[in-house]
Short mmCIF file of C-alpha atoms in Angstrom, two decimals:
data_model
loop_
_atom_site.label_atom_id
_atom_site.label_comp_id
_atom_site.label_asym_id
_atom_site.label_seq_id
_atom_site.Cartn_x
_atom_site.Cartn_y
_atom_site.Cartn_z
CA UNK B 1 87.95 -111.04 78.30
CA UNK B 2 86.71 -112.18 81.71
CA UNK B 3 88.98 -111.74 84.71
CA UNK B 4 89.80 -115.43 85.03
CA UNK B 5 91.05 -115.61 81.45
CA UNK B 6 93.13 -112.46 81.97
CA UNK B 7 94.89 -114.07 84.93
CA UNK B 8 95.48 -117.24 82.92
CA UNK B 9 96.96 -115.20 80.06
CA UNK B 10 99.25 -113.43 82.55
CA UNK B 11 100.37 -116.78 83.95
CA UNK B 12 101.29 -117.98 80.46
CA UNK B 13 103.16 -114.76 79.62
CA UNK B 14 105.23 -114.93 82.79
CA UNK B 15 105.95 -118.63 82.30
CA UNK B 16 107.28 -117.99 78.79
CA UNK B 17 109.91 -115.46 79.92
CA UNK B 18 113.47 -116.53 80.62
CA UNK B 19 114.56 -113.41 82.52
CA UNK B 20 112.31 -113.98 85.54
CA UNK B 21 111.62 -116.84 87.90
CA UNK B 22 107.98 -117.48 88.78
CA UNK B 23 107.73 -118.93 92.29
CA UNK B 24 103.93 -118.85 92.64
CA UNK B 25 101.07 -118.16 90.26
CA UNK B 26 97.80 -119.56 91.56
CA UNK B 27 94.19 -118.71 90.77
CA UNK B 28 91.44 -120.30 92.85
CA UNK B 29 87.86 -121.02 91.84
CA UNK B 30 84.79 -118.94 92.69
CA UNK B 31 83.85 -118.15 96.27
CA UNK B 32 81.16 -120.37 97.82
CA UNK B 33 77.66 -118.95 97.52
CA UNK B 34 77.12 -118.93 101.30
CA UNK B 35 80.23 -116.76 101.69
CA UNK B 36 79.04 -114.42 98.91
CA UNK B 37 75.63 -114.17 100.61
CA UNK B 38 77.27 -113.30 103.93
CA UNK B 39 79.48 -110.71 102.20
CA UNK B 40 76.43 -109.16 100.56
CA UNK B 41 74.72 -108.87 103.95
CA UNK B 42 77.82 -107.10 105.27
CA UNK B 43 77.63 -104.49 102.54
CA UNK B 44 80.48 -105.66 100.29
CA UNK B 45 80.00 -103.71 97.01
CA UNK B 46 78.34 -105.57 94.14
CA UNK B 47 81.39 -105.10 91.91
CA UNK B 48 83.53 -106.96 94.44
CA UNK B 49 80.95 -109.73 94.68
CA UNK B 50 80.92 -110.03 90.89
CA UNK B 51 84.69 -110.54 90.92
CA UNK B 52 84.33 -113.39 93.39
CA UNK B 53 81.78 -115.17 91.21
CA UNK B 54 84.62 -116.12 88.85
CA UNK B 55 87.55 -116.44 91.21
CA UNK B 56 88.30 -116.64 94.91
CA UNK B 57 91.76 -115.17 95.11
CA UNK B 58 94.97 -114.91 93.13
CA UNK B 59 98.56 -115.17 94.32
CA UNK B 60 101.64 -114.23 92.32
CA UNK B 61 105.30 -114.23 93.26
CA UNK B 62 108.05 -113.67 90.68
CA UNK B 63 111.55 -112.20 90.67
CA UNK B 64 113.90 -110.89 88.01
CA UNK B 65 116.93 -113.10 87.46
CA UNK B 66 120.37 -111.46 87.77
CA UNK B 67 118.76 -108.23 88.90
CA UNK B 68 120.96 -105.38 90.18
CA UNK B 69 118.08 -104.42 92.52
CA UNK B 70 116.66 -106.99 94.97
CA UNK B 71 113.24 -105.30 94.89
CA UNK B 72 112.63 -106.01 91.20
CA UNK B 73 109.94 -108.61 91.70
CA UNK B 74 106.22 -109.19 91.52
CA UNK B 75 103.85 -109.67 94.45
CA UNK B 76 100.07 -110.12 94.36
CA UNK B 77 97.92 -111.73 97.03
CA UNK B 78 94.25 -111.20 96.32
CA UNK B 79 92.52 -112.73 99.30
CA UNK B 80 89.64 -115.17 99.25
CA UNK B 81 86.27 -113.56 99.96
CA UNK B 82 86.13 -115.33 103.30
CA UNK B 83 89.40 -113.63 104.28
CA UNK B 84 88.20 -110.22 103.05
CA UNK B 85 85.14 -110.28 105.31
CA UNK B 86 86.87 -111.62 108.40
CA UNK B 87 87.65 -109.49 111.45
CA UNK B 88 90.89 -107.57 110.86
CA UNK B 89 91.49 -106.47 114.45
CA UNK B 90 95.20 -106.25 115.36
CA UNK B 91 96.10 -105.96 111.67
CA UNK B 92 94.06 -103.08 110.23
CA UNK B 93 92.76 -101.65 113.49
CA UNK B 94 93.56 -102.13 117.15
CA UNK B 95 92.05 -102.08 120.63
CA UNK B 96 92.70 -98.34 121.00
CA UNK B 97 91.32 -97.34 117.57
CA UNK B 98 88.63 -94.67 117.96
CA UNK B 99 85.11 -96.00 117.46
CA UNK B 100 84.37 -93.40 114.79
CA UNK B 101 87.54 -94.10 112.81
CA UNK B 102 86.63 -95.14 109.22
CA UNK B 103 89.47 -97.69 109.28
CA UNK B 104 87.17 -99.96 111.30
CA UNK B 105 85.22 -100.51 108.09
CA UNK B 106 88.27 -101.11 105.89
CA UNK B 107 88.79 -104.57 104.42
CA UNK B 108 92.01 -105.74 102.70
CA UNK B 109 91.59 -107.16 99.20
CA UNK B 110 95.14 -107.48 97.84
CA UNK B 111 97.50 -108.12 100.78
CA UNK B 112 100.61 -108.14 98.59
CA UNK B 113 103.21 -107.50 101.33
CA UNK B 114 103.13 -107.66 105.13
CA UNK B 115 103.38 -103.90 105.54
CA UNK B 116 100.79 -102.79 102.97
CA UNK B 117 97.60 -103.82 101.26
CA UNK B 118 94.92 -102.56 98.91
CA UNK B 119 91.36 -102.66 100.16
CA UNK B 120 87.88 -101.24 100.30
CA UNK B 121 85.70 -99.34 102.73
CA UNK B 122 82.28 -100.74 103.56
CA UNK B 123 80.84 -97.40 104.66
CA UNK B 124 78.15 -95.87 102.48
CA UNK B 125 80.07 -92.56 102.51
CA UNK B 126 82.83 -94.16 100.43
CA UNK B 127 82.58 -94.84 96.71
CA UNK B 128 83.73 -97.96 94.88
CA UNK B 129 87.37 -96.92 94.78
CA UNK B 130 90.06 -99.15 96.22
CA UNK B 131 92.65 -97.68 98.58
CA UNK B 132 96.34 -98.34 99.07
CA UNK B 133 96.98 -98.72 102.78
CA UNK B 134 100.62 -98.60 103.83
CA UNK B 135 100.33 -99.17 107.53
CA UNK B 136 102.60 -96.27 108.46
CA UNK B 137 100.35 -93.73 106.68
CA UNK B 138 96.72 -93.01 105.84
CA UNK B 139 94.93 -95.00 103.12
CA UNK B 140 95.41 -93.46 99.67
CA UNK B 141 92.49 -93.40 97.22
CA UNK B 142 93.59 -95.06 93.98
CA UNK B 143 90.58 -93.74 92.04
CA UNK B 144 90.03 -97.23 90.60
CA UNK B 145 87.16 -99.65 91.01
CA UNK B 146 87.78 -103.38 91.25
CA UNK B 147 87.84 -103.97 87.49
CA UNK B 148 90.11 -100.99 86.84
CA UNK B 149 92.41 -102.23 89.58
CA UNK B 150 92.61 -105.73 88.10
CA UNK B 151 93.25 -104.36 84.61
CA UNK B 152 96.18 -102.27 85.83
CA UNK B 153 97.47 -105.03 88.09
CA UNK B 154 97.75 -107.26 85.03
CA UNK B 155 99.26 -104.47 82.93
CA UNK B 156 101.85 -104.03 85.71
CA UNK B 157 102.35 -107.82 85.89
CA UNK B 158 101.99 -107.46 89.64
CA UNK B 159 105.28 -105.52 89.89
CA UNK B 160 106.02 -104.82 93.55
CA UNK B 161 104.34 -101.60 94.70
CA UNK B 162 102.97 -100.76 91.26
CA UNK B 163 100.24 -99.03 93.26
CA UNK B 164 102.78 -96.34 94.14
CA UNK B 165 103.10 -95.66 90.42
CA UNK B 166 99.41 -94.75 90.52
CA UNK B 167 100.13 -92.55 93.51
CA UNK B 168 102.90 -90.84 91.55
CA UNK B 169 100.65 -90.28 88.53
CA UNK B 170 97.78 -88.99 90.64
CA UNK B 171 99.81 -86.63 92.83
CA UNK B 172 102.33 -85.70 90.11
CA UNK B 173 105.18 -86.47 92.49
CA UNK B 174 107.79 -89.19 92.16
CA UNK B 175 108.69 -91.99 94.54
CA UNK B 176 111.31 -94.73 94.52
CA UNK B 177 108.87 -97.51 93.63
CA UNK B 178 107.57 -95.58 90.63
CA UNK B 179 111.10 -94.94 89.42
CA UNK B 180 112.02 -98.61 89.78
CA UNK B 181 108.90 -99.54 87.82
CA UNK B 182 109.77 -97.13 84.97
CA UNK B 183 113.33 -98.44 84.72
CA UNK B 184 112.81 -102.19 84.95
CA UNK B 185 109.40 -102.93 83.45
CA UNK B 186 110.58 -102.31 79.84
CA UNK B 187 113.72 -104.37 80.54
CA UNK B 188 111.68 -107.39 81.64
CA UNK B 189 108.69 -107.02 79.34
CA UNK B 190 109.71 -105.89 75.87
CA UNK B 191 106.16 -104.92 74.91
CA UNK B 192 105.62 -102.72 77.97
CA UNK B 193 105.04 -99.00 77.48
CA UNK B 194 104.92 -96.67 80.48
CA UNK B 195 103.03 -94.10 78.43
CA UNK B 196 100.40 -96.68 77.56
CA UNK B 197 100.17 -97.72 81.22
CA UNK B 198 99.70 -94.09 82.26
CA UNK B 199 97.06 -93.52 79.59
CA UNK B 200 95.20 -96.64 80.67
CA UNK B 201 95.10 -95.36 84.24
CA UNK B 202 93.70 -92.02 83.09
CA UNK B 203 91.00 -93.81 81.11
CA UNK B 204 90.00 -95.94 84.11
CA UNK B 205 89.97 -93.25 86.80
CA UNK B 206 86.59 -93.04 88.50
CA UNK B 207 86.84 -89.25 88.75
CA UNK B 208 87.19 -88.97 84.96
CA UNK B 209 84.11 -91.07 84.17
#
């Protein structure tokens, strides 16, 4: 199933539930060719460009109704390609950032909250993996390419900080976001299995392929 249809199926699933409120669920059309050409010239990986042939961003905002925890919600904000390739000075890097710092070549892709995003490096030294960048720490390699990331994003229904579940699985250490995910995902989505989610991640990891 192509990415666009997967997002549409997710939108329908969320809309059919009565235990959450969907505030936003928007998928935009493909990025303009001139923007894709510019991105290609900048060195945006081909896999990312392929994603933008079928869509040009996706935004999701949902919350669990009558939740005992205010952070049980979903947040996705996949940027348009034009936003990805823009200058991210004063957001990702700053005036005093060292000129040899790899973060200068980092581009946000999923800017799901103000204090964190998932993005890519444009440097040749980096592979196709996306990175979780919480601005108070170093970027964390998710070991997922764009299509693996999208597949798990949909499996997680965009649950807030589901990326930290990946961090927990990869480092074999727990964190509060991963625990919240384990507790509430099966409550909201009756067909959700954490074991299946974990197994899917293992099957998609770049280092295992």
